[in-house]
XYZ file of C-alpha atoms in Angstrom:
382
model
C -18.281 93.530 65.679
C -19.192 90.732 68.624
C -22.224 88.892 68.399
C -24.090 86.884 71.103
C -27.644 84.768 70.199
C -30.314 83.170 72.090
C -30.502 78.708 71.360
C -34.293 78.110 70.250
C -35.358 74.892 71.577
C -37.981 73.738 69.371
C -41.063 71.378 71.138
C -43.998 69.994 69.585
C -46.131 67.339 71.898
C -49.260 67.022 71.292
C -51.564 67.619 74.360
C -54.075 65.837 75.680
C -55.450 68.269 78.743
C -57.270 65.188 81.495
C -59.339 66.788 83.681
C -60.853 64.661 86.565
C -64.696 63.353 86.050
C -66.447 66.188 87.724
C -69.872 65.405 89.423
C -70.984 68.309 90.827
C -71.556 72.897 90.409
C -68.038 73.583 91.442
C -65.976 70.648 90.113
C -66.573 71.055 86.176
C -66.853 75.716 87.028
C -63.385 74.522 88.117
C -62.742 72.467 85.264
C -64.077 75.020 83.580
C -61.871 77.823 84.772
C -58.556 75.558 84.162
C -60.033 75.028 80.738
C -60.785 78.597 80.636
C -57.369 79.726 81.177
C -55.412 77.112 78.747
C -57.232 78.701 76.653
C -59.652 75.925 74.761
C -62.787 78.035 75.342
C -64.729 74.825 73.611
C -63.922 72.732 76.020
C -64.875 75.128 79.224
C -68.023 76.518 77.612
C -68.920 72.935 77.567
C -68.385 72.455 81.143
C -69.553 76.104 82.016
C -72.832 74.687 80.662
C -72.436 71.916 82.555
C -72.172 73.440 86.292
C -75.230 76.000 85.191
C -76.823 72.561 84.964
C -76.539 71.812 88.035
C -76.456 75.679 89.857
C -78.870 77.317 87.232
C -78.678 81.187 90.082
C -75.186 82.138 89.833
C -74.306 84.911 88.259
C -70.967 83.844 88.692
C -70.775 81.004 86.449
C -73.230 82.839 83.463
C -70.616 86.229 83.427
C -67.656 83.069 82.620
C -69.772 81.884 80.193
C -70.162 84.793 78.725
C -66.341 85.568 78.756
C -65.872 82.455 76.384
C -68.538 83.227 74.003
C -66.904 86.672 73.652
C -63.560 84.403 73.483
C -65.075 82.974 70.730
C -66.428 86.140 68.617
C -69.736 84.572 69.263
C -71.273 87.468 71.060
C -75.047 87.534 70.266
C -74.591 84.230 72.407
C -71.445 86.245 74.990
C -74.772 89.191 75.267
C -77.173 86.283 76.539
C -75.177 84.634 79.131
C -74.522 88.030 80.782
C -78.046 89.085 80.363
C -78.757 86.175 82.397
C -76.360 86.983 84.719
C -77.704 90.384 85.350
C -81.135 88.814 86.075
C -79.604 87.820 88.578
C -77.115 90.423 89.399
C -78.184 93.767 88.327
C -75.399 95.162 91.032
C -72.289 93.540 90.016
C -70.599 95.873 87.786
C -68.001 93.610 86.345
C -71.517 92.260 83.999
C -72.105 95.470 82.472
C -68.926 95.754 81.692
C -68.364 92.941 80.324
C -71.734 93.756 78.717
C -70.158 96.979 76.965
C -67.051 95.633 75.963
C -68.994 93.431 73.629
C -71.360 95.813 72.251
C -67.976 97.772 71.750
C -66.158 95.077 69.933
C -70.233 95.225 67.362
C -69.330 98.427 66.646
C -72.401 99.386 68.569
C -70.911 102.242 70.146
C -73.906 103.998 71.920
C -74.658 100.408 73.817
C -71.884 100.219 74.665
C -71.141 103.847 76.252
C -74.372 102.957 78.095
C -72.421 100.217 79.479
C -69.550 101.223 80.978
C -71.826 104.323 82.269
C -74.175 102.141 84.029
C -70.087 100.481 85.607
C -69.477 103.165 86.844
C -72.570 104.800 88.669
C -72.092 101.112 90.628
C -69.131 101.290 91.188
C -66.470 104.923 90.057
C -63.374 103.658 91.410
C -63.065 101.201 87.892
C -60.134 102.246 86.109
C -60.882 99.346 83.352
C -64.326 101.098 82.609
C -62.456 104.297 82.344
C -60.456 102.849 79.363
C -63.312 101.151 78.174
C -65.213 104.747 78.072
C -61.935 106.666 76.947
C -62.252 103.877 73.230
C -65.733 104.522 72.860
C -65.185 108.434 73.201
C -62.078 107.947 70.833
C -64.079 105.657 68.565
C -66.898 108.622 67.978
C -64.138 111.846 67.766
C -65.212 113.070 70.458
C -61.180 114.158 71.890
C -62.290 116.412 75.122
C -64.854 113.713 76.953
C -61.723 110.698 75.611
C -58.900 112.429 77.447
C -60.634 113.156 80.537
C -62.289 109.591 80.620
C -58.539 108.281 80.006
C -56.956 110.507 82.285
C -59.696 109.660 84.485
C -58.179 105.670 84.524
C -54.349 107.195 84.913
C -55.623 108.991 87.904
C -57.107 105.716 89.220
C -53.238 103.893 88.620
C -50.096 106.506 87.622
C -48.129 103.656 86.448
C -49.834 100.485 86.139
C -52.382 101.855 83.122
C -50.227 101.101 79.694
C -54.394 101.165 77.351
C -55.275 104.202 78.834
C -52.063 106.230 78.936
C -51.271 104.851 75.332
C -55.245 106.381 75.178
C -54.273 109.264 75.523
C -51.278 109.686 73.700
C -53.503 108.614 70.192
C -55.857 111.859 71.566
C -53.466 114.226 71.453
C -51.552 112.753 68.724
C -55.416 113.279 67.017
C -55.187 117.084 68.290
C -51.810 117.487 66.467
C -49.780 117.463 69.982
C -46.461 116.234 68.727
C -44.398 116.306 71.671
C -47.644 115.463 74.532
C -47.973 112.360 72.097
C -44.721 111.410 72.513
C -44.153 111.554 76.058
C -47.470 110.064 77.083
C -46.718 107.302 74.332
C -44.058 106.977 75.595
C -44.542 106.563 79.017
C -46.899 103.700 78.183
C -43.589 101.723 76.780
C -42.840 102.456 80.153
C -45.230 101.185 81.501
C -45.304 97.749 78.893
C -42.342 97.859 77.058
C -43.596 95.190 74.713
C -46.844 96.720 74.197
C -47.263 96.361 70.161
C -49.621 98.938 69.420
C -47.655 101.634 71.586
C -44.680 100.923 69.172
C -46.398 100.885 65.918
C -48.462 104.301 67.332
C -45.334 106.293 67.892
C -44.113 105.021 64.442
C -47.172 107.015 62.821
C -46.128 109.883 64.970
C -42.784 110.129 63.813
C -43.338 109.588 60.568
C -45.735 112.508 60.388
C -43.787 114.645 62.060
C -40.959 113.626 59.594
C -38.705 112.191 61.318
C -37.533 109.326 59.286
C -35.130 106.870 61.344
C -37.059 107.738 64.895
C -40.129 106.151 62.898
C -38.193 103.323 61.378
C -37.040 102.191 64.478
C -39.862 102.292 66.256
C -41.803 100.631 63.292
C -38.853 98.093 63.551
C -39.129 96.749 66.885
C -43.555 97.041 66.626
C -43.236 94.707 63.135
C -40.986 92.825 66.239
C -43.604 92.715 68.327
C -46.224 91.941 65.312
C -45.111 88.548 65.132
C -44.934 87.369 68.375
C -47.321 88.362 69.236
C -48.681 84.484 69.102
C -45.602 83.043 69.862
C -46.103 84.638 72.958
C -49.188 83.716 73.381
C -49.153 80.266 72.682
C -45.350 80.100 74.821
C -46.807 80.844 78.140
C -50.389 78.814 76.949
C -47.701 75.796 76.823
C -46.240 76.600 80.048
C -49.488 76.435 81.904
C -50.420 73.304 80.058
C -46.874 71.615 80.979
C -45.413 73.030 84.034
C -42.228 71.304 84.674
C -41.362 71.161 81.007
C -37.979 73.041 81.465
C -38.025 73.971 77.199
C -41.317 75.026 77.452
C -39.988 78.430 79.656
C -36.149 78.219 78.181
C -38.340 78.517 75.210
C -40.867 81.148 76.873
C -37.716 83.023 77.671
C -36.387 83.752 73.582
C -39.759 85.262 73.375
C -39.664 87.321 76.284
C -35.873 88.843 75.616
C -36.509 89.436 71.948
C -39.961 91.094 73.458
C -37.496 93.405 76.192
C -39.002 91.984 78.547
C -35.256 90.880 80.445
C -36.723 90.020 83.738
C -39.103 88.146 82.579
C -36.728 86.260 80.087
C -34.573 85.680 83.439
C -37.429 84.332 85.374
C -38.388 82.148 82.564
C -34.489 80.711 81.804
C -34.338 80.616 86.271
C -37.792 78.050 85.745
C -36.406 75.797 83.437
C -32.943 75.136 84.971
C -34.124 74.763 88.284
C -36.063 71.988 85.878
C -33.578 70.925 84.379
C -30.413 72.254 85.889
C -28.131 70.091 83.252
C -30.137 71.542 80.409
C -26.812 73.918 79.148
C -28.718 75.265 76.697
C -31.020 77.479 79.219
C -27.699 77.882 81.515
C -26.828 79.642 78.103
C -29.883 81.639 77.300
C -29.771 83.221 80.791
C -25.913 84.464 80.678
C -27.258 85.399 76.472
C -29.698 88.030 78.585
C -27.505 88.736 81.935
C -24.800 89.911 78.995
C -28.162 92.393 77.192
C -28.153 92.870 80.223
C -24.638 94.639 81.100
C -24.378 92.300 84.326
C -21.343 90.592 82.230
C -20.079 88.526 85.825
C -23.361 87.226 86.075
C -23.462 86.275 82.227
C -20.127 84.994 82.267
C -21.272 83.075 85.295
C -24.410 81.349 83.510
C -21.893 80.479 80.057
C -20.167 78.498 82.770
C -22.411 76.712 83.722
C -22.895 75.270 79.986
C -20.362 74.771 79.257
C -20.209 72.225 82.375
C -22.683 70.885 80.971
C -21.800 71.334 77.372
C -18.233 71.697 76.573
C -18.798 71.466 72.926
C -21.082 75.122 72.871
C -19.018 77.483 70.745
C -21.222 80.076 71.375
C -20.788 80.293 74.802
C -17.086 79.787 74.163
C -17.472 83.282 72.234
C -19.584 84.655 74.565
C -17.217 84.024 77.257
C -14.253 85.449 75.304
C -16.513 88.363 74.204
C -17.844 89.762 78.574
C -13.676 89.158 79.243
C -12.414 91.621 76.460
C -15.690 93.582 77.241
C -14.446 94.047 81.394
C -10.764 94.046 79.900
C -8.908 91.446 82.488
C -8.867 87.349 82.467
C -7.787 88.045 79.000
C -5.730 84.385 78.822
C -8.951 83.329 79.747
C -10.452 85.342 76.802
C -7.905 83.467 74.399
C -8.416 80.710 75.321
C -12.098 80.295 74.936
C -12.303 82.287 71.934
C -9.586 79.765 70.677
C -11.687 76.865 71.274
C -14.705 79.384 69.266
C -12.733 79.407 66.141
C -11.335 75.236 66.767
C -15.154 73.743 67.199
C -16.852 76.324 64.429
C -13.593 77.425 61.762
C -16.985 79.006 59.600
C -18.284 81.465 61.247
C -17.045 85.013 61.497
C -18.060 86.314 64.203
C -16.147 83.959 66.228
C -12.555 85.061 64.650
C -13.489 88.556 64.847
C -13.799 87.847 68.237
C -9.911 86.276 68.864
C -8.456 89.300 66.029
C -9.819 91.545 69.308
C -8.748 89.263 71.827
C -5.194 89.324 69.888
C -4.873 93.520 69.094
C -5.808 93.119 72.982
C -2.589 91.474 73.957
C -0.428 93.397 71.110
C -0.274 89.711 68.441
C -0.351 91.800 65.898
C 0.861 89.174 63.340
C -1.732 86.699 64.845
C -4.720 88.756 64.636
C -4.368 89.681 60.875
C -3.782 86.416 60.464
C -7.624 86.072 62.517
C -8.909 89.581 60.670
C -8.512 87.540 57.587
C -9.981 84.680 58.459
C -13.096 86.092 60.020
C -13.268 88.418 56.507
C -13.612 85.340 53.876
C -15.751 83.587 56.181
C -18.072 86.443 56.371
C -18.025 87.572 52.366
C -18.629 83.451 52.235
C -21.670 83.604 54.705
């Protein structure tokens, strides 16, 4: 079996985000949003409060302060900030929506419902509010109203609201409308391929239908997503903090690819290469991403570029050989690369497997038989 793997560069650097010394509310707010975007909510709160001290009449700053407190799960303080913002701007839809989110997180469903309904009266075209409203109804067991709310959200954004689509799938699952549930949950996954909860819900539906094989497949990918959720967050924050770190983008690309976000992975690898053109691992991983998409010619080009920088990269030699073999062309070049791979990594069973297949394709059965023996030997030792 022809295999190919991504190369992960581990980075461990102490971070100290230094911001300018602000002297106005606007500068404090700017610094606060920078910290906020980096997930440093406590530092953001300090800056928001300094901005408020200089400008106590800004509902925008109070709103962002509430969001930061909510991220830290300090819900009572978050509500206090939102209420101050509402005093200054009572007709702002987002504030009522944010209040509803806090009540929802606290499990206070009646107050959450009231806040979301108020938000809808102010703006009946904001899809997020209907999605949240659907979640409240679903938790209350009001499936008819939940379905109505989720459908309203998807109507407003039929191709981009994974959460509302998934919510509707949950409603159908509760109603034991299994075929409808599967169709809708798969639609949510189509919108957001790495929606962790959607893959879990799909697995649960298959379990209830007794489709063990499909359930196992969905559950396996759910576990991958659950394990990489924190890695994704860390990698995305890392590149925000280090926008010129090629290795950070390389690592982000790896996480994206594991989560089946191929285009995002390719973009991240290309960004890494633009920052560090001689980073062989980024070129290799770009080839790996193209390879998984069955774009073999771009994959070969990327692997070859990796080898231009590092001729000892055995896995790149192997994968160039794999691509040529799959294309059924340039088998002499494939043979050269496969031989180089086993020379550089003589105990790697997979590389001997690649070599044996090329020998077979070239009609060199004696050499193929020798390579297969090597493959079996090292496979048994691993």
